[in-house]
């Protein structure tokens, strides 16, 4: 493992391998130990062109790269389902507004659910039905497969 | 043999099908050269710029099948700019003008146009088979021409192409009289499909063996298609998003049970988590399974499916299967020959889904394994040494550690010893990709032991020119060498210029080679095309007096018998 004092001394000299190794290179490279010391953003690695070596067709199909997240939305009592792209919205509030426009139902995701008429639930990747609003928005978008707005009147 | 009439010799030659063997036959004597020339049915051209269509036709006037490859392999990873080359148009035009009775065209990494496909479809009466892999430049209009005009079309196989989908009616262009389709693969199309036309085509194609659908084909359509094609051997499921136990789901399950010939399963481009269970009844017969696009299927469902697949020979999967899943594969799939594990998270963050433990488990459990592509976040020398001991039969070994320069995560040493063990044990190794922290030492091992190596991919590795020299001097059978982001320079490039005549091509990007070095190489070796790809500022390269020290961003050189190509774009400079 890299020696702590050596790292501190050579913190401005980015290079590979164990302290003491001299590596001649014209390019800056960051070893994983130095990286954690400098607290580099992991994002810099992903900006290397063509790395990892995954073909563009596969990249397009990987979860990271999907630009849309269309899910079916059903509302109890409505004759038709709708499809919305969750990636169009940045937060739960935006989704609530969109649902109000599409279906006319008033939803909140912020815990005042006990009083509200409409309860938003979603089916996640594992097939379980979850109450929407518990997890951070990005996590919700990544795991939501379909959305359903239940009406309390139906639940009784 | 020369006491036999030519027809007899030709008949004997018919039994020799491999390109290498036929090439060898043609070198024996003039008479064999001549007989072999006229009887060659299948021509393989690994680099479309190594020869011209005219010379091809002069040498082999009677061929029926042509395979052409265009862009270098690293084009798959966006390292070759758009417009570089690999145009198939001049080939189709030349063949159309000649009297060749073309029946099959197989293209890889080439630029194809709708006009070219239209010309192809009209020029060859017996055209039967079109296979396009990683190609681009055409749309569904081109497919419509093929469907309309090729009366005896047997195979239309589109693998991972970039196709402009006009959401037209190309499928309905197959005439009602067309009943000869054996392979239909359009999984890479993004748009809607005419489902009625598709179902009718499938229903009137009794010889259909391979059907790969795109994501726009929903579950109920899949059920109907399988009901009218129970003879199917190779199925690519498009979309599988439905409620469990829905009527479509039940119909599908019933149809699948009748598909007793099904041996290969792929696709699941849009997949609900539970969908795999419908396929459990056919698992025991599957020899090939590709679930590498099914990012939405949880590891546990994958494992439940694989537990039934005892005859699996080929498995392509995502790393969401985890080490535990790979242990299940190791204990279930004793016939496994080829494994590919792709990354779900391209940016290398998050959980370590598969590690060196999964690789070791596979090597221990699958005695017939000869081909592996493994993406992972960490590796150790000890694991690689164990893998080498367990599996000395590797022909293809490709390991991609997602983080460049990552050392052995236990000892922090470079992975030289691990890869060294692989090349020493695997005497038949033909293809190798290395990754992680590597010094010149690993290349010393490769040069010493990898005597059969034909293709080597290097990224972020090595210390000095010595590394590249070990490989060039040692690997006598090297055909394709591709290097990126490694400190190899002019000294290595120029050491043995004649070596490149024995190879198909060399790619070097973000290395230490200079413009001056490349110019010297081009002067010494006129039989090579030395191409510099410089996207940034082409003019500056020429005017700057320091060209001797100016680094070249991308170098691609290849042997050719037809000199400089004429279709190079402005950012490609051929020295």
CSV table of C-alpha atoms in Angstrom, one decimal, chain A residues 5-108:
chain,number,residue,atom,x,y,z
A,5,UNK,CA,3.9,10.5,4.0
A,6,UNK,CA,5.1,9.8,0.4
A,7,UNK,CA,1.7,10.6,-0.9
A,8,UNK,CA,1.6,13.8,1.0
A,9,UNK,CA,5.0,14.8,-0.4
A,10,UNK,CA,4.2,13.9,-4.0
A,11,UNK,CA,0.6,15.0,-4.0
A,12,UNK,CA,1.2,17.4,-6.8
A,13,UNK,CA,3.0,14.9,-8.9
A,14,UNK,CA,0.4,12.6,-10.4
A,15,UNK,CA,1.9,9.3,-11.4
A,16,UNK,CA,1.3,5.5,-11.3
A,17,UNK,CA,2.3,2.7,-9.1
A,18,UNK,CA,4.1,2.5,-5.8
A,19,UNK,CA,6.3,5.3,-4.5
A,20,UNK,CA,9.8,5.0,-5.9
A,21,UNK,CA,8.8,3.7,-9.3
A,22,UNK,CA,9.6,6.1,-12.0
A,23,UNK,CA,7.3,5.9,-14.9
A,24,UNK,CA,8.0,8.0,-18.0
A,25,UNK,CA,4.9,9.3,-19.5
A,26,UNK,CA,3.7,12.3,-21.3
A,27,UNK,CA,0.3,11.9,-20.0
A,28,UNK,CA,-1.3,12.5,-16.6
A,29,UNK,CA,-2.6,9.4,-15.0
A,30,UNK,CA,-4.1,9.0,-11.6
A,31,UNK,CA,-3.7,6.0,-9.4
A,32,UNK,CA,-6.6,5.0,-7.3
A,33,UNK,CA,-4.8,5.8,-4.0
A,34,UNK,CA,-3.9,9.3,-5.1
A,35,UNK,CA,-7.3,9.8,-6.5
A,36,UNK,CA,-9.0,9.2,-3.2
A,37,UNK,CA,-6.5,11.6,-1.5
A,38,UNK,CA,-7.4,14.3,-4.0
A,39,UNK,CA,-11.1,13.5,-3.9
A,40,UNK,CA,-11.4,13.6,-7.6
A,41,UNK,CA,-14.9,13.3,-9.0
A,42,UNK,CA,-15.4,9.8,-10.3
A,43,UNK,CA,-17.0,11.5,-13.4
A,44,UNK,CA,-13.6,12.5,-14.8
A,45,UNK,CA,-12.8,8.8,-15.4
A,46,UNK,CA,-15.9,8.3,-17.4
A,47,UNK,CA,-15.0,11.1,-19.7
A,48,UNK,CA,-12.2,9.1,-21.4
A,49,UNK,CA,-13.3,8.7,-24.9
A,50,UNK,CA,-14.2,5.1,-25.9
A,51,UNK,CA,-13.7,3.7,-22.4
A,52,UNK,CA,-14.9,1.3,-21.2
A,53,UNK,CA,-14.6,-0.6,-24.5
A,54,UNK,CA,-18.3,-1.2,-25.0
A,55,UNK,CA,-19.8,-0.8,-28.5
A,56,UNK,CA,-22.1,2.1,-29.1
A,57,UNK,CA,-25.1,-0.1,-29.7
A,58,UNK,CA,-24.6,-1.6,-26.3
A,59,UNK,CA,-24.0,1.8,-24.7
A,60,UNK,CA,-27.3,3.1,-26.0
A,61,UNK,CA,-29.1,0.1,-24.5
A,62,UNK,CA,-27.4,0.3,-21.1
A,63,UNK,CA,-29.3,1.9,-18.3
A,64,UNK,CA,-27.0,4.8,-18.0
A,65,UNK,CA,-27.6,6.0,-21.5
A,66,UNK,CA,-31.4,5.8,-21.8
A,67,UNK,CA,-32.6,9.3,-22.4
A,68,UNK,CA,-36.2,8.5,-21.8
A,69,UNK,CA,-38.0,6.7,-19.0
A,70,UNK,CA,-41.6,6.2,-20.3
A,71,UNK,CA,-43.9,4.5,-17.8
A,72,UNK,CA,-47.6,3.7,-17.9
A,73,UNK,CA,-49.8,5.7,-15.6
A,74,UNK,CA,-53.2,4.4,-14.5
A,75,UNK,CA,-55.6,6.4,-12.4
A,76,UNK,CA,-58.5,4.6,-10.8
A,77,UNK,CA,-61.7,5.5,-12.6
A,78,UNK,CA,-60.1,6.8,-15.7
A,79,UNK,CA,-61.0,4.9,-18.9
A,80,UNK,CA,-57.5,5.1,-20.5
A,81,UNK,CA,-54.0,4.8,-19.3
A,82,UNK,CA,-51.4,7.3,-20.2
A,83,UNK,CA,-47.7,7.2,-20.8
A,84,UNK,CA,-45.3,9.8,-19.4
A,85,UNK,CA,-41.5,10.2,-19.6
A,86,UNK,CA,-40.2,10.5,-16.0
A,87,UNK,CA,-37.0,12.0,-17.3
A,88,UNK,CA,-38.9,15.1,-18.3
A,89,UNK,CA,-39.2,16.0,-14.6
A,90,UNK,CA,-36.7,16.9,-12.0
A,91,UNK,CA,-38.6,16.4,-8.8
A,92,UNK,CA,-41.7,14.9,-7.3
A,93,UNK,CA,-43.5,18.2,-7.4
A,94,UNK,CA,-43.2,18.4,-11.2
A,95,UNK,CA,-44.6,14.9,-11.5
A,96,UNK,CA,-47.5,15.9,-9.3
A,97,UNK,CA,-48.3,18.9,-11.5
A,98,UNK,CA,-48.1,16.8,-14.6
A,99,UNK,CA,-50.5,14.2,-13.2
A,100,UNK,CA,-52.9,17.0,-12.2
A,101,UNK,CA,-52.9,18.2,-15.8
A,102,UNK,CA,-53.3,14.7,-17.3
A,103,UNK,CA,-55.9,13.3,-14.9
A,104,UNK,CA,-57.2,16.2,-12.8
A,105,UNK,CA,-56.3,14.5,-9.6
A,106,UNK,CA,-54.5,16.3,-6.8
A,107,UNK,CA,-51.5,14.4,-5.4
A,108,UNK,CA,-48.8,15.3,-2.9
